[in-house]
């Protein structure tokens, strides 16, 4: 690896878009935080901040309960 190359930390999608609250009805946005098997992807994979990752988890669970998202992929 070159000594001039630095890893730039990716920013949170929701902080970047200035979205304060993760809505459980936004199914298309929530799908990008799920794996193909339906599991919630980790913070390291999605590069979201801790606050928004908790909101994502809560929103996915609510959407699953209301049958907007499948429990299994």
mmCIF file of N, CA and C in Angstrom:
data_model
loop_
_atom_site.group_PDB
_atom_site.id
_atom_site.type_symbol
_atom_site.label_atom_id
_atom_site.label_comp_id
_atom_site.label_asym_id
_atom_site.label_seq_id
_atom_site.Cartn_x
_atom_site.Cartn_y
_atom_site.Cartn_z
ATOM 1 N N UNK A 1 0.841 -1.187 0.000
ATOM 2 C CA UNK A 1 0.000 0.000 0.000
ATOM 3 C C UNK A 1 0.883 1.246 0.000
ATOM 4 N N UNK A 2 0.504 2.225 -0.729
ATOM 5 C CA UNK A 2 1.258 3.458 -0.838
ATOM 6 C C UNK A 2 1.193 4.235 0.478
ATOM 7 N N UNK A 3 2.280 4.907 0.864
ATOM 8 C CA UNK A 3 2.241 5.684 2.114
ATOM 9 C C UNK A 3 1.366 6.928 2.000
ATOM 10 N N UNK A 4 1.001 7.296 0.770
ATOM 11 C CA UNK A 4 0.178 8.492 0.573
ATOM 12 C C UNK A 4 -1.300 8.193 0.651
ATOM 13 N N UNK A 5 -1.644 6.910 0.602
ATOM 14 C CA UNK A 5 -3.057 6.528 0.598
ATOM 15 C C UNK A 5 -3.586 6.464 2.022
ATOM 16 N N UNK A 6 -4.698 7.087 2.273
ATOM 17 C CA UNK A 6 -5.340 7.021 3.592
ATOM 18 C C UNK A 6 -6.771 6.559 3.421
ATOM 19 N N UNK A 7 -7.201 5.691 4.313
ATOM 20 C CA UNK A 7 -8.584 5.257 4.295
ATOM 21 C C UNK A 7 -9.469 6.379 4.807
ATOM 22 N N UNK A 8 -10.389 6.807 3.992
ATOM 23 C CA UNK A 8 -11.313 7.841 4.426
ATOM 24 C C UNK A 8 -12.540 7.178 5.003
ATOM 25 N N UNK A 9 -12.948 7.571 6.177
ATOM 26 C CA UNK A 9 -14.103 6.992 6.846
ATOM 27 C C UNK A 9 -15.359 7.397 6.099
ATOM 28 N N UNK A 10 -16.157 6.392 5.712
ATOM 29 C CA UNK A 10 -17.422 6.696 5.037
ATOM 30 C C UNK A 10 -18.396 7.264 6.050
ATOM 31 N N UNK A 11 -19.223 8.175 5.612
ATOM 32 C CA UNK A 11 -20.153 8.817 6.534
ATOM 33 C C UNK A 11 -21.498 8.095 6.521
ATOM 34 N N UNK A 12 -22.256 8.341 7.532
ATOM 35 C CA UNK A 12 -23.572 7.737 7.698
ATOM 36 C C UNK A 12 -24.512 8.265 6.612
ATOM 37 N N UNK A 13 -25.292 7.361 6.014
ATOM 38 C CA UNK A 13 -26.224 7.740 4.949
ATOM 39 C C UNK A 13 -27.257 8.740 5.472
ATOM 40 N N UNK A 14 -27.787 8.492 6.651
ATOM 41 C CA UNK A 14 -28.837 9.352 7.188
ATOM 42 C C UNK A 14 -28.289 10.705 7.647
ATOM 43 N N UNK A 15 -27.077 10.734 8.172
ATOM 44 C CA UNK A 15 -26.459 12.008 8.547
ATOM 45 C C UNK A 15 -26.117 12.825 7.302
ATOM 46 N N UNK A 16 -25.681 12.132 6.252
ATOM 47 C CA UNK A 16 -25.345 12.790 4.998
ATOM 48 C C UNK A 16 -26.563 13.459 4.376
ATOM 49 N N UNK A 17 -27.698 12.749 4.375
ATOM 50 C CA UNK A 17 -28.936 13.264 3.794
ATOM 51 C C UNK A 17 -29.686 14.190 4.748
ATOM 52 N N UNK A 18 -29.160 14.349 5.966
ATOM 53 C CA UNK A 18 -29.779 15.166 7.026
ATOM 54 C C UNK A 18 -31.190 14.677 7.363
ATOM 55 N N UNK A 19 -31.326 13.338 7.461
ATOM 56 C CA UNK A 19 -32.580 12.717 7.859
ATOM 57 C C UNK A 19 -32.463 12.400 9.341
ATOM 58 N N UNK A 20 -33.347 12.958 10.144
ATOM 59 C CA UNK A 20 -33.248 12.776 11.592
ATOM 60 C C UNK A 20 -33.838 11.489 12.099
ATOM 61 N N UNK A 21 -34.860 10.973 11.414
ATOM 62 C CA UNK A 21 -35.588 9.825 11.921
ATOM 63 C C UNK A 21 -35.726 8.779 10.820
ATOM 64 N N UNK A 22 -35.454 7.521 11.147
ATOM 65 C CA UNK A 22 -35.581 6.429 10.191
ATOM 66 C C UNK A 22 -37.023 5.946 10.234
ATOM 67 N N UNK A 23 -37.729 6.057 9.119
ATOM 68 C CA UNK A 23 -39.144 5.707 9.069
ATOM 69 C C UNK A 23 -39.310 4.248 8.656
ATOM 70 N N UNK A 24 -40.145 3.511 9.376
ATOM 71 C CA UNK A 24 -40.359 2.096 9.072
ATOM 72 C C UNK A 24 -41.160 1.893 7.794
ATOM 73 N N UNK A 25 -41.825 2.945 7.302
ATOM 74 C CA UNK A 25 -42.624 2.816 6.081
ATOM 75 C C UNK A 25 -41.786 2.996 4.813
ATOM 76 N N UNK A 26 -40.555 3.460 4.958
ATOM 77 C CA UNK A 26 -39.652 3.604 3.818
ATOM 78 C C UNK A 26 -38.958 2.280 3.524
ATOM 79 N N UNK A 27 -39.722 1.343 2.984
ATOM 80 C CA UNK A 27 -39.235 -0.024 2.800
ATOM 81 C C UNK A 27 -38.080 -0.088 1.808
ATOM 82 N N UNK A 28 -38.124 0.723 0.766
ATOM 83 C CA UNK A 28 -37.054 0.679 -0.237
ATOM 84 C C UNK A 28 -35.711 1.094 0.365
ATOM 85 N N UNK A 29 -35.717 2.063 1.277
ATOM 86 C CA UNK A 29 -34.464 2.460 1.928
ATOM 87 C C UNK A 29 -34.018 1.418 2.943
ATOM 88 N N UNK A 30 -34.969 0.797 3.624
ATOM 89 C CA UNK A 30 -34.602 -0.202 4.622
ATOM 90 C C UNK A 30 -34.015 -1.460 3.990
ATOM 91 N N UNK A 31 -34.415 -1.763 2.758
ATOM 92 C CA UNK A 31 -33.912 -2.976 2.094
ATOM 93 C C UNK A 31 -32.411 -2.930 1.859
ATOM 94 N N UNK A 32 -31.835 -1.738 1.706
ATOM 95 C CA UNK A 32 -30.396 -1.650 1.487
ATOM 96 C C UNK A 32 -29.604 -1.965 2.751
ATOM 97 N N UNK A 33 -30.276 -2.006 3.897
ATOM 98 C CA UNK A 33 -29.617 -2.353 5.155
ATOM 99 C C UNK A 33 -29.856 -3.809 5.548
ATOM 100 N N UNK A 34 -30.428 -4.606 4.637
ATOM 101 C CA UNK A 34 -30.666 -6.025 4.881
ATOM 102 C C UNK A 34 -29.814 -6.862 3.939
ATOM 103 N N UNK A 35 -29.460 -8.068 4.374
ATOM 104 C CA UNK A 35 -28.759 -8.991 3.494
ATOM 105 C C UNK A 35 -29.773 -9.676 2.593
ATOM 106 N N UNK A 36 -29.282 -10.488 1.669
ATOM 107 C CA UNK A 36 -30.198 -11.200 0.783
ATOM 108 C C UNK A 36 -31.014 -12.244 1.549
ATOM 109 N N UNK A 37 -30.539 -12.652 2.705
ATOM 110 C CA UNK A 37 -31.273 -13.606 3.542
ATOM 111 C C UNK A 37 -32.225 -12.929 4.520
ATOM 112 N N UNK A 38 -32.204 -11.598 4.567
ATOM 113 C CA UNK A 38 -33.139 -10.865 5.407
ATOM 114 C C UNK A 38 -32.576 -10.430 6.746
ATOM 115 N N UNK A 39 -31.283 -10.637 6.976
ATOM 116 C CA UNK A 39 -30.674 -10.214 8.233
ATOM 117 C C UNK A 39 -30.310 -8.735 8.169
ATOM 118 N N UNK A 40 -30.296 -8.087 9.323
ATOM 119 C CA UNK A 40 -29.901 -6.681 9.395
ATOM 120 C C UNK A 40 -28.379 -6.617 9.306
ATOM 121 N N UNK A 41 -27.867 -5.812 8.374
ATOM 122 C CA UNK A 41 -26.424 -5.693 8.191
ATOM 123 C C UNK A 41 -25.814 -4.863 9.319
ATOM 124 N N UNK A 42 -24.560 -5.124 9.627
ATOM 125 C CA UNK A 42 -23.894 -4.476 10.753
ATOM 126 C C UNK A 42 -23.490 -3.042 10.411
ATOM 127 N N UNK A 43 -23.124 -2.318 11.450
ATOM 128 C CA UNK A 43 -22.669 -0.937 11.276
ATOM 129 C C UNK A 43 -21.415 -0.875 10.441
ATOM 130 N N UNK A 44 -20.550 -1.853 10.596
ATOM 131 C CA UNK A 44 -19.287 -1.865 9.865
ATOM 132 C C UNK A 44 -19.529 -2.010 8.367
ATOM 133 N N UNK A 45 -20.548 -2.761 7.997
ATOM 134 C CA UNK A 45 -20.857 -2.961 6.581
ATOM 135 C C UNK A 45 -21.592 -1.769 5.988
ATOM 136 N N UNK A 46 -22.512 -1.195 6.747
ATOM 137 C CA UNK A 46 -23.341 -0.120 6.209
ATOM 138 C C UNK A 46 -22.768 1.267 6.470
ATOM 139 N N UNK A 47 -21.792 1.358 7.385
ATOM 140 C CA UNK A 47 -21.144 2.608 7.796
ATOM 141 C C UNK A 47 -22.150 3.654 8.282
ATOM 142 N N UNK A 48 -23.096 3.210 9.087
ATOM 143 C CA UNK A 48 -24.022 4.149 9.715
ATOM 144 C C UNK A 48 -23.532 4.450 11.125
ATOM 145 N N UNK A 49 -23.937 5.578 11.670
ATOM 146 C CA UNK A 49 -23.560 5.907 13.039
ATOM 147 C C UNK A 49 -24.401 5.070 14.006
ATOM 148 N N UNK A 50 -24.011 5.040 15.260
ATOM 149 C CA UNK A 50 -24.656 4.179 16.251
ATOM 150 C C UNK A 50 -26.132 4.553 16.447
ATOM 151 N N UNK A 51 -26.415 5.829 16.470
ATOM 152 C CA UNK A 51 -27.785 6.298 16.677
ATOM 153 C C UNK A 51 -28.698 5.833 15.547
ATOM 154 N N UNK A 52 -28.258 6.007 14.325
ATOM 155 C CA UNK A 52 -29.087 5.622 13.189
ATOM 156 C C UNK A 52 -29.144 4.109 13.028
ATOM 157 N N UNK A 53 -28.091 3.385 13.431
ATOM 158 C CA UNK A 53 -28.131 1.928 13.354
ATOM 159 C C UNK A 53 -29.201 1.373 14.289
ATOM 160 N N UNK A 54 -29.341 1.950 15.463
ATOM 161 C CA UNK A 54 -30.401 1.525 16.400
ATOM 162 C C UNK A 54 -31.778 1.833 15.817
ATOM 163 N N UNK A 55 -31.917 2.994 15.189
ATOM 164 C CA UNK A 55 -33.190 3.348 14.568
ATOM 165 C C UNK A 55 -33.508 2.437 13.392
ATOM 166 N N UNK A 56 -32.490 2.045 12.626
ATOM 167 C CA UNK A 56 -32.687 1.120 11.510
ATOM 168 C C UNK A 56 -33.184 -0.218 12.018
ATOM 169 N N UNK A 57 -32.547 -0.730 13.076
ATOM 170 C CA UNK A 57 -32.942 -2.022 13.638
ATOM 171 C C UNK A 57 -34.387 -1.976 14.115
ATOM 172 N N UNK A 58 -34.756 -0.899 14.783
ATOM 173 C CA UNK A 58 -36.131 -0.763 15.284
ATOM 174 C C UNK A 58 -37.116 -0.664 14.123
ATOM 175 N N UNK A 59 -36.764 0.096 13.087
ATOM 176 C CA UNK A 59 -37.646 0.272 11.934
ATOM 177 C C UNK A 59 -37.817 -1.028 11.160
ATOM 178 N N UNK A 60 -36.744 -1.815 11.009
ATOM 179 C CA UNK A 60 -36.834 -3.094 10.307
ATOM 180 C C UNK A 60 -37.736 -4.048 11.072
ATOM 181 N N UNK A 61 -37.583 -4.083 12.389
ATOM 182 C CA UNK A 61 -38.414 -4.972 13.204
ATOM 183 C C UNK A 61 -39.883 -4.573 13.131
ATOM 184 N N UNK A 62 -40.164 -3.279 13.114
ATOM 185 C CA UNK A 62 -41.554 -2.818 12.990
ATOM 186 C C UNK A 62 -42.126 -3.161 11.622
ATOM 187 N N UNK A 63 -41.324 -2.957 10.575
ATOM 188 C CA UNK A 63 -41.784 -3.259 9.212
ATOM 189 C C UNK A 63 -42.018 -4.754 9.041
ATOM 190 N N UNK A 64 -41.199 -5.584 9.674
ATOM 191 C CA UNK A 64 -41.413 -7.033 9.624
ATOM 192 C C UNK A 64 -42.704 -7.413 10.326
ATOM 193 N N UNK A 65 -42.949 -6.802 11.463
ATOM 194 C CA UNK A 65 -44.161 -7.108 12.229
ATOM 195 C C UNK A 65 -45.422 -6.746 11.446
ATOM 196 N N UNK A 66 -45.354 -5.689 10.660
ATOM 197 C CA UNK A 66 -46.506 -5.258 9.864
ATOM 198 C C UNK A 66 -46.507 -5.867 8.461
ATOM 199 N N UNK A 67 -45.619 -6.846 8.231
ATOM 200 C CA UNK A 67 -45.538 -7.595 6.973
ATOM 201 C C UNK A 67 -45.165 -6.701 5.785
ATOM 202 N N UNK A 68 -44.413 -5.656 6.022
ATOM 203 C CA UNK A 68 -43.889 -4.836 4.937
ATOM 204 C C UNK A 68 -42.564 -5.409 4.445
ATOM 205 N N UNK A 69 -41.834 -6.046 5.349
ATOM 206 C CA UNK A 69 -40.570 -6.724 5.018
ATOM 207 C C UNK A 69 -40.681 -8.186 5.444
ATOM 208 N N UNK A 70 -40.050 -9.086 4.720
ATOM 209 C CA UNK A 70 -40.092 -10.490 5.116
ATOM 210 C C UNK A 70 -39.128 -10.762 6.276
ATOM 211 N N UNK A 71 -39.476 -11.750 7.103
ATOM 212 C CA UNK A 71 -38.578 -12.172 8.169
ATOM 213 C C UNK A 71 -37.398 -12.931 7.592
ATOM 214 N N UNK A 72 -37.647 -13.677 6.497
ATOM 215 C CA UNK A 72 -36.617 -14.466 5.829
ATOM 216 C C UNK A 72 -36.554 -14.012 4.375
ATOM 217 N N UNK A 73 -35.335 -13.957 3.837
ATOM 218 C CA UNK A 73 -35.159 -13.451 2.486
ATOM 219 C C UNK A 73 -35.695 -14.235 1.397
#
